[in-house]
PDB file of C-alpha atoms in Angstrom:
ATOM      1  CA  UNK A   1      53.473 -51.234 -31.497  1.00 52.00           C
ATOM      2  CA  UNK A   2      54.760 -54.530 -30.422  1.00 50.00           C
ATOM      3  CA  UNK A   3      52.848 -56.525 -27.741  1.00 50.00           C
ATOM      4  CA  UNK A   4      55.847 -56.188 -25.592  1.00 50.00           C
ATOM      5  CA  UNK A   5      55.876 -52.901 -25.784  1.00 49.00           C
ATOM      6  CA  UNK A   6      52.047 -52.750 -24.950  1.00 50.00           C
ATOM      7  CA  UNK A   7      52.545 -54.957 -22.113  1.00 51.00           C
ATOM      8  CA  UNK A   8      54.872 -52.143 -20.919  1.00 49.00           C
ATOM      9  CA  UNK A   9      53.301 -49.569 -21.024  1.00 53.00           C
ATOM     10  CA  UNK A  10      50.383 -51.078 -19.342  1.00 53.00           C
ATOM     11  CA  UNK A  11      52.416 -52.390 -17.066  1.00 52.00           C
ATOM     12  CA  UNK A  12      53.861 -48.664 -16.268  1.00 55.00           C
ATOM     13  CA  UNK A  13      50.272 -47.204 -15.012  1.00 65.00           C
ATOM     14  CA  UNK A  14      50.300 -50.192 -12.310  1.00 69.00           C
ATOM     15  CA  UNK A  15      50.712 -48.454  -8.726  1.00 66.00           C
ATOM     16  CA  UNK A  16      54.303 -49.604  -7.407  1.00 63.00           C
ATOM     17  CA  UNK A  17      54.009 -52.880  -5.024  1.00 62.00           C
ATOM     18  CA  UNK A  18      54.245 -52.422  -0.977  1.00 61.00           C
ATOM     19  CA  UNK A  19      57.572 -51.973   0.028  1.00 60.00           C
ATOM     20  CA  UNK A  20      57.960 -55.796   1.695  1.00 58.00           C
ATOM     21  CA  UNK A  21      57.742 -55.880   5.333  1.00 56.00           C
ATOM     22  CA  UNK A  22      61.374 -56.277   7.227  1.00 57.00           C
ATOM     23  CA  UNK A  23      62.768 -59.672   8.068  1.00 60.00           C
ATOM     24  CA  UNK A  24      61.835 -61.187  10.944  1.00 57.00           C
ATOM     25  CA  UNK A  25      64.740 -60.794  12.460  1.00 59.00           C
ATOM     26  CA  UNK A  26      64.878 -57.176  12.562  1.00 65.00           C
ATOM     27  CA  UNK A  27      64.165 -54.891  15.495  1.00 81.00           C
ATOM     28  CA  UNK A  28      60.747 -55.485  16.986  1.00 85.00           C
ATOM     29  CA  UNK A  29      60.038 -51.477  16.514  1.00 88.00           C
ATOM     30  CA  UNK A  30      61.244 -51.609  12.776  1.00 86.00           C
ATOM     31  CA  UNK A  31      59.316 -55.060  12.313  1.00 88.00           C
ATOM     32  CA  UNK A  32      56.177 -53.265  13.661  1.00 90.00           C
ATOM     33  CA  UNK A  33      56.394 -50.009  11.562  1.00 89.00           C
ATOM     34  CA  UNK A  34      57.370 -52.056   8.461  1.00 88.00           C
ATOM     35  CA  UNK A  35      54.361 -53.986   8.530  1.00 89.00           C
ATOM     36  CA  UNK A  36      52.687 -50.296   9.164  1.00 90.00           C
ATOM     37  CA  UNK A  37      54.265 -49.166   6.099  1.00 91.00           C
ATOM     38  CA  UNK A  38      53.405 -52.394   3.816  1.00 90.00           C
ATOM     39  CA  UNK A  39      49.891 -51.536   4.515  1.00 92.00           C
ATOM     40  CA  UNK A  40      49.546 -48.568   4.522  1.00 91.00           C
ATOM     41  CA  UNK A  41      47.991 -47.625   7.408  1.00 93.00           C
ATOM     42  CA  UNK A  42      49.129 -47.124  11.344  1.00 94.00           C
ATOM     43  CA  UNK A  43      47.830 -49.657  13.557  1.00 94.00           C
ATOM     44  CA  UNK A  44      45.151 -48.537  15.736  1.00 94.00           C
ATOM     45  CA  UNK A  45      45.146 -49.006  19.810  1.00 93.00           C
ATOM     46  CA  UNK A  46      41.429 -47.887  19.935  1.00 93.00           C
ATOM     47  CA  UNK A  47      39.706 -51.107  22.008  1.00 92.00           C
ATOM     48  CA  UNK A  48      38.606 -53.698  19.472  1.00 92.00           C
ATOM     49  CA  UNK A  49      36.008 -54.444  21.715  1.00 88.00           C
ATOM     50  CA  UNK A  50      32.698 -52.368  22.425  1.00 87.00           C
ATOM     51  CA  UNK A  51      33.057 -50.938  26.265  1.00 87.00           C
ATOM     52  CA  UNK A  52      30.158 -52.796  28.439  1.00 86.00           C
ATOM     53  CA  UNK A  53      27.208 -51.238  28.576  1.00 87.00           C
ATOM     54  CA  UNK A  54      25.032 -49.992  31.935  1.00 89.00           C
ATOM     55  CA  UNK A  55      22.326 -52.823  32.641  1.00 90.00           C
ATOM     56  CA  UNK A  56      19.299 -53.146  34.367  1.00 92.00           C
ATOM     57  CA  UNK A  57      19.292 -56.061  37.094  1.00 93.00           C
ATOM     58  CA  UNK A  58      15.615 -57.375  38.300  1.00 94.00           C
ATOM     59  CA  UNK A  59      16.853 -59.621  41.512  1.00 95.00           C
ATOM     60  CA  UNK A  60      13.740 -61.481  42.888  1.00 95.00           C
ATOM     61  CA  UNK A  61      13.018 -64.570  44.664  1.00 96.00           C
ATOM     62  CA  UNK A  62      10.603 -65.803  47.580  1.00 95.00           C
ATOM     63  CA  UNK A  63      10.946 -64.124  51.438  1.00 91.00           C
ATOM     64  CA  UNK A  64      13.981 -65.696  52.643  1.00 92.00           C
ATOM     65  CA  UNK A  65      16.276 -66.594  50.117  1.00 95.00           C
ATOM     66  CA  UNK A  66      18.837 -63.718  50.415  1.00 94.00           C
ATOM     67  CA  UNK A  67      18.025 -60.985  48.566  1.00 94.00           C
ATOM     68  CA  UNK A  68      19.329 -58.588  50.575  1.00 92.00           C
ATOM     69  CA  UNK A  69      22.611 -60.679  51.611  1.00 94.00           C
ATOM     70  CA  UNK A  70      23.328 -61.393  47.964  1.00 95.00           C
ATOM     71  CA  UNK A  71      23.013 -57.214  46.823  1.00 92.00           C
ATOM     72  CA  UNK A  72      25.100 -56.286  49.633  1.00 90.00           C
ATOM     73  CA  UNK A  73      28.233 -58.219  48.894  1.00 92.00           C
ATOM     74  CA  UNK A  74      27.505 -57.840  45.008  1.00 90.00           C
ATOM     75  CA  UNK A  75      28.132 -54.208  45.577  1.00 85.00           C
ATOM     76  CA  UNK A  76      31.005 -54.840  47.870  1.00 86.00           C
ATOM     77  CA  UNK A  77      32.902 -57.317  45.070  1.00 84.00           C
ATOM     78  CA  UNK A  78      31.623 -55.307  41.971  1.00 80.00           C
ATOM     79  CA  UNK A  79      33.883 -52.080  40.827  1.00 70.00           C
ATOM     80  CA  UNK A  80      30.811 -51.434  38.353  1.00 66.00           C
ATOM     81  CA  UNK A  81      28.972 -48.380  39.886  1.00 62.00           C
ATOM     82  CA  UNK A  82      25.533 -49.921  41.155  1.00 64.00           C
ATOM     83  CA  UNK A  83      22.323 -48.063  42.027  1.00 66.00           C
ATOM     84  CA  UNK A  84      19.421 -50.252  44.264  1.00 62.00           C
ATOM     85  CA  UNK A  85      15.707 -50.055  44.396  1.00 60.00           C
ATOM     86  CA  UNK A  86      13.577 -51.963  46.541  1.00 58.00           C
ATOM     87  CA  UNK A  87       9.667 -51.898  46.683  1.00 52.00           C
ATOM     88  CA  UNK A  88       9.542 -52.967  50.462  1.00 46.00           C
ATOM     89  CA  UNK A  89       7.641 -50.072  52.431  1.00 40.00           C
ATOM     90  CA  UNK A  90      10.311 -48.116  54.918  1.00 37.00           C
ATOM     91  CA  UNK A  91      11.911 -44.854  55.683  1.00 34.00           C
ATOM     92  CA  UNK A  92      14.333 -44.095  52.589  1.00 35.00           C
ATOM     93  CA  UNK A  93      17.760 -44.845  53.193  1.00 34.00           C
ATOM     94  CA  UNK A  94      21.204 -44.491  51.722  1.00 35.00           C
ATOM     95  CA  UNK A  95      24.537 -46.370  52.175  1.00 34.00           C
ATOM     96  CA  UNK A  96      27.892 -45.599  50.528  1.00 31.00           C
ATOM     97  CA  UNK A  97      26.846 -47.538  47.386  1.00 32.00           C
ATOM     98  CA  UNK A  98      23.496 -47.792  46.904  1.00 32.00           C
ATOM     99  CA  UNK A  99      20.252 -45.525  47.057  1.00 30.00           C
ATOM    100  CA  UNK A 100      17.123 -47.711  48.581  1.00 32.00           C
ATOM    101  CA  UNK A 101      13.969 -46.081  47.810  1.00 36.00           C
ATOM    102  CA  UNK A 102      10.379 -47.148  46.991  1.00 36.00           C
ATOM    103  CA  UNK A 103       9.643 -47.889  43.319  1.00 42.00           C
ATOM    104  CA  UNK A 104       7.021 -44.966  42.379  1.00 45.00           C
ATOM    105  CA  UNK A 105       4.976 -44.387  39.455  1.00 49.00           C
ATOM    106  CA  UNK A 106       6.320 -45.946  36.166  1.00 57.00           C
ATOM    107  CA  UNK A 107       7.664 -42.450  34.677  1.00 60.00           C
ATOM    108  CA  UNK A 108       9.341 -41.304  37.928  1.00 63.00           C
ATOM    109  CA  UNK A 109      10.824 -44.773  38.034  1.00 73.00           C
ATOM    110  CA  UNK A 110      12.072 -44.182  34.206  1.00 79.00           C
ATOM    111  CA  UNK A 111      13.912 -40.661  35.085  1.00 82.00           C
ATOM    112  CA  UNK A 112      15.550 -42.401  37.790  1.00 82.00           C
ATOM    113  CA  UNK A 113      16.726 -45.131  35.667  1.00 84.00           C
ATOM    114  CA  UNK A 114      18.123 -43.049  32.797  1.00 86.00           C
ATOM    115  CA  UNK A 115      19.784 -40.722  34.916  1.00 86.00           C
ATOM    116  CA  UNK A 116      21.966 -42.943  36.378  1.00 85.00           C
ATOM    117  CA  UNK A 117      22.549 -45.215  33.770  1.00 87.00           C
ATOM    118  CA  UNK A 118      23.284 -42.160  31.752  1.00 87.00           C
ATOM    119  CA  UNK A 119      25.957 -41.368  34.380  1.00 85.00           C
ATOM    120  CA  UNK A 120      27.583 -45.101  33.777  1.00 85.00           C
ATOM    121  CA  UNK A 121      25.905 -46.805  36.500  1.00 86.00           C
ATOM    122  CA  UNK A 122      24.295 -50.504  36.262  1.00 88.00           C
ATOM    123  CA  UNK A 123      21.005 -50.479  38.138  1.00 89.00           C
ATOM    124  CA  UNK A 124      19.663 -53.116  40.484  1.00 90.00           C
ATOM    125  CA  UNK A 125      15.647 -53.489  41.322  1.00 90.00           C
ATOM    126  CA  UNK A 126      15.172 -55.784  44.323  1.00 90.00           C
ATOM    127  CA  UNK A 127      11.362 -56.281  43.811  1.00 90.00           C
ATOM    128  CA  UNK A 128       8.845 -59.629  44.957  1.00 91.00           C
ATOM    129  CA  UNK A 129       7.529 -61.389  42.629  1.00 93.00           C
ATOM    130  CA  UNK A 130       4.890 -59.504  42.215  1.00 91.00           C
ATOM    131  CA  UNK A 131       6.565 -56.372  41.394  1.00 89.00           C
ATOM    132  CA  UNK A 132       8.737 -58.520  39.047  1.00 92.00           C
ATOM    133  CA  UNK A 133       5.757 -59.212  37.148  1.00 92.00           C
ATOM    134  CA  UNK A 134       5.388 -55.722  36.660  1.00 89.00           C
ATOM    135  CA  UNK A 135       8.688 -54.611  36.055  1.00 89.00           C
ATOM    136  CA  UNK A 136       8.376 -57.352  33.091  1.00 91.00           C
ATOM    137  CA  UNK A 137       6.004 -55.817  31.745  1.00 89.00           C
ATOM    138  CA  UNK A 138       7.229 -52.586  31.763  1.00 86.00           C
ATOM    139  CA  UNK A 139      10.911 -52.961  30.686  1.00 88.00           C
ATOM    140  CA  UNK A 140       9.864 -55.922  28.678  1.00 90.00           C
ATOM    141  CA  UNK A 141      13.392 -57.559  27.792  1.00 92.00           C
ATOM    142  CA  UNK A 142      15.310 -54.535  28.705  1.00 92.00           C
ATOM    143  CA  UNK A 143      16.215 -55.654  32.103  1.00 94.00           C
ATOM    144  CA  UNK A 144      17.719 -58.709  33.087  1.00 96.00           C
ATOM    145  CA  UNK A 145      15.924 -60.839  35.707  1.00 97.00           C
ATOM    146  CA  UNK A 146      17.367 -63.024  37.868  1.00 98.00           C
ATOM    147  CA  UNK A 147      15.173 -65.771  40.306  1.00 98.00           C
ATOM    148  CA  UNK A 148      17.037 -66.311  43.584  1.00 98.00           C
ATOM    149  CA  UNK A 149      16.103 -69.238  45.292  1.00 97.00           C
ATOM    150  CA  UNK A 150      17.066 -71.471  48.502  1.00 96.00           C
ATOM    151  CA  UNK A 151      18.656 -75.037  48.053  1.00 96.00           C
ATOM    152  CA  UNK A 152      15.342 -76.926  48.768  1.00 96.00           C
ATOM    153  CA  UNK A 153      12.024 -75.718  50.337  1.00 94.00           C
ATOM    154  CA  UNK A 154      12.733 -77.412  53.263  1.00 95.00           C
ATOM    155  CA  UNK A 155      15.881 -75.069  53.924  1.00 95.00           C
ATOM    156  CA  UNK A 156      13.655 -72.232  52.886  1.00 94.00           C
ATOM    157  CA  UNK A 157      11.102 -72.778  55.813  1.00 94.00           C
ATOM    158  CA  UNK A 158      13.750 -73.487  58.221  1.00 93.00           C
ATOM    159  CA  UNK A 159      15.489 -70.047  57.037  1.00 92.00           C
ATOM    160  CA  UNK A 160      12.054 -68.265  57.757  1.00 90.00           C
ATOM    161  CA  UNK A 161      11.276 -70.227  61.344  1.00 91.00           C
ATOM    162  CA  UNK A 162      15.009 -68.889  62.105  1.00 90.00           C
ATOM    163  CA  UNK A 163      14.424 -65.393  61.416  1.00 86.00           C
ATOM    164  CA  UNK A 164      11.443 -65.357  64.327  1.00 82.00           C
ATOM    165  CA  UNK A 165       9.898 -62.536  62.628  1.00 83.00           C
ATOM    166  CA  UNK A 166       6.481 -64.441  61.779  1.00 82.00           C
ATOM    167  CA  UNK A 167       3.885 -66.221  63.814  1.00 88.00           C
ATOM    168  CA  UNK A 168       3.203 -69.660  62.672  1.00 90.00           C
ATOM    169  CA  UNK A 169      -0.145 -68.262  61.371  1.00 91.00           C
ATOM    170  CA  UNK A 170       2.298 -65.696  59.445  1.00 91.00           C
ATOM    171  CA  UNK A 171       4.556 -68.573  58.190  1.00 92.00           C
ATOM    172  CA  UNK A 172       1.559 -70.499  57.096  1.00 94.00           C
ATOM    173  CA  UNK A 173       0.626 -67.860  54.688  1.00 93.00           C
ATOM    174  CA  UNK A 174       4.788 -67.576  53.764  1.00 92.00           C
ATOM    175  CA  UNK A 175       5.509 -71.150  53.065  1.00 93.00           C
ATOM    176  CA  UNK A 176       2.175 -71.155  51.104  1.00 95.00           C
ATOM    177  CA  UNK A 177       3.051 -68.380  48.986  1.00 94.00           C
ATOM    178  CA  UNK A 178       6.693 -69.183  48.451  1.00 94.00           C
ATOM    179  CA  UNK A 179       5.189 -72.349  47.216  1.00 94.00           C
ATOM    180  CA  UNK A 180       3.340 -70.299  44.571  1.00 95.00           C
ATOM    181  CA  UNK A 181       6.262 -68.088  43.369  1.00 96.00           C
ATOM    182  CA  UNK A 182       8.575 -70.898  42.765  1.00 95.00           C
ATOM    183  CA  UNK A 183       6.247 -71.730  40.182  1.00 95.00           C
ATOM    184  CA  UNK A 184       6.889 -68.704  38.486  1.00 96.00           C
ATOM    185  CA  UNK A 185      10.489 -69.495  38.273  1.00 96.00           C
ATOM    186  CA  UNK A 186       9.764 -69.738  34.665  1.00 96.00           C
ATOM    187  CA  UNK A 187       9.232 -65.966  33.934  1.00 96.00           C
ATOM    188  CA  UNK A 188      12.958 -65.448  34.868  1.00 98.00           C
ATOM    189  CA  UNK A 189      16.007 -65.449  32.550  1.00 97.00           C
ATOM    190  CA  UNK A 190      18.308 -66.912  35.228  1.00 98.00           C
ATOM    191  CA  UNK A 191      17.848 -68.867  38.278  1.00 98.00           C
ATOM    192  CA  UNK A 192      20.635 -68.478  41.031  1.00 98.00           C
ATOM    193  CA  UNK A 193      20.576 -71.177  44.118  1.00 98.00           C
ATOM    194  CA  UNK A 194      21.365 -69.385  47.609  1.00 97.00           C
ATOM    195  CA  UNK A 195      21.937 -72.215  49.816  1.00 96.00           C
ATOM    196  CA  UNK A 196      22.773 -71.330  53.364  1.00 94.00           C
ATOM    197  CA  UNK A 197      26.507 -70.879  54.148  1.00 94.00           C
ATOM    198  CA  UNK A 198      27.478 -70.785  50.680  1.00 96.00           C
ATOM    199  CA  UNK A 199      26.587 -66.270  49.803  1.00 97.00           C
ATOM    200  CA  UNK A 200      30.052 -66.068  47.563  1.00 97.00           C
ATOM    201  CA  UNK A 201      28.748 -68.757  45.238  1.00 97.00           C
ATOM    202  CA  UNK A 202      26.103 -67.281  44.814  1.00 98.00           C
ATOM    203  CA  UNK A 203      27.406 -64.080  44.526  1.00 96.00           C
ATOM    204  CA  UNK A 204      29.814 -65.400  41.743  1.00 96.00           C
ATOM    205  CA  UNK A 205      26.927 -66.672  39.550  1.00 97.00           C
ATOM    206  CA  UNK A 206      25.430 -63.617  39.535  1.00 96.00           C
ATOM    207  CA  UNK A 207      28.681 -62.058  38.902  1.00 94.00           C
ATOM    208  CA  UNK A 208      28.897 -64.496  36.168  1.00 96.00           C
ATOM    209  CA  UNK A 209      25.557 -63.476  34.667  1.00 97.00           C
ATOM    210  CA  UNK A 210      26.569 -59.838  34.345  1.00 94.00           C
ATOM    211  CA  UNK A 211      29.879 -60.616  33.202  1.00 93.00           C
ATOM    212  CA  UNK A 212      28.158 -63.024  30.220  1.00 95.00           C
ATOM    213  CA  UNK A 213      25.648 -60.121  29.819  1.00 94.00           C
ATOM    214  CA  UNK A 214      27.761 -57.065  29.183  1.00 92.00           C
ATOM    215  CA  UNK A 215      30.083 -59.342  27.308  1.00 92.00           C
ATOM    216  CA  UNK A 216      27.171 -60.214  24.547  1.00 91.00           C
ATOM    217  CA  UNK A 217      27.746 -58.812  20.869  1.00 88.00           C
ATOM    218  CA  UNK A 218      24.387 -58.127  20.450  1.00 85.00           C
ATOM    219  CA  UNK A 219      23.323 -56.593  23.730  1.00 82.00           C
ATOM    220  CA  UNK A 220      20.122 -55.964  25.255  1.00 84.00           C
ATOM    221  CA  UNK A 221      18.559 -52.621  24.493  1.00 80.00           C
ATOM    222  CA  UNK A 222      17.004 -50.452  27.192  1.00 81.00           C
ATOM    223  CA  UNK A 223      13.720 -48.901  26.073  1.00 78.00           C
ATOM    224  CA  UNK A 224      12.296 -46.740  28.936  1.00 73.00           C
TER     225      UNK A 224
END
């Protein structure tokens, strides 16, 4: 047998090429299921991105800086389902978007957490820093905390003398431990500034650090 005819036969168990793709001039439809067809596959319109994920949101700071302010209009701007905790003592109360509620023991704390994330919702612990500390070391880096803090300390103790809540023997013993927290700024992942008159910018950075968070390829995972 000649090489020719060796070639052709070989040749003859080769799978026939793609059909080409139509010009680019063609209908946009034809275009789109000719390059479907020179593939051999149909295009998928699954999201090519993961959907975001439920978080956990520590939001701590000194007595103050806003915590409350800043969680409030969070939930108003947010569409994201949120869920609140705070540790402050107080009767339990609820509001349209949020469930306030002391933060038990660890486990009851952990079935409250996976129920509602399991039901979509981001969750938001408004804790001191004291219960911070702990919440560290319980969800480890599951949880995202965020340090909330006024523009300078000297807007901080004006902030507190405004409120007229406190004796100055009370606002001693404020100013004094505010002065110790700050230093533990450095336990946080993100530090957001709440200077007076200026809640939406602060609101947007923390905006911003969910946004960045949920947007992450390799997210955080929750370990409860």
């Amino acid at each position: 047998m000649s090489s020719s005819s060796a070639g052709w036969q070989h040749s003859s168990h080769r799978p026939p090429p793609p059909p080409p793709p139509p010009h680019l001039g063609a209908d946009k439809d034809q275009l789109f299921r000719g390059l479907e067809a020179a593939l051999g596959t149909t295009f998928s319109s699954e999201p090519l991105a993961p959907p975001p994920q439920p978080m956990i949101l520590v939001i701590s700071g000194p007595s103050g800086v806003g915590k409350d302010a800043v969680i409030k209009r969070l939930q108003e701007e947010r569409k994201d389902p949120f869920r609140c905790h705070r540790n402050e003592q107080g009767d339990e109360a609820s509001t349209n978007n949020s469930i306030f509620c002391i933060i038990a023991e660890k486990c009851v704390m952990a079935l409250w957490i996976r129920d509602y994330m399991a039901k979509g919702c981001d969750i938001v612990l408004r804790v001191d820093i004291q219960g911070a500390s702990t919440l560290r070391q319980i969800l480890g880096e599951s949880a995202v905390f965020i340090f909330l803090v006024a523009e300078s300390e000297e807007a901080l103790v004006k902030r507190l003398i405004h409120r007229k809540t406190e004796t100055s023997d009370m606002l001693l013993v404020r100013v004094a431990t505010a002065r110790e927290e700050v230093k533990r700024m450095k336990n946080f992942d993100y530090v957001v500034v709440n200077a007076e008159g200026k809640l939406e910018e602060a609101v947007k950075q923390v905006e911003s650090i969910i946004d960045a968070e949920k947007a992450k390829i390799h997210k955080r995972h929750v370990n409860i």
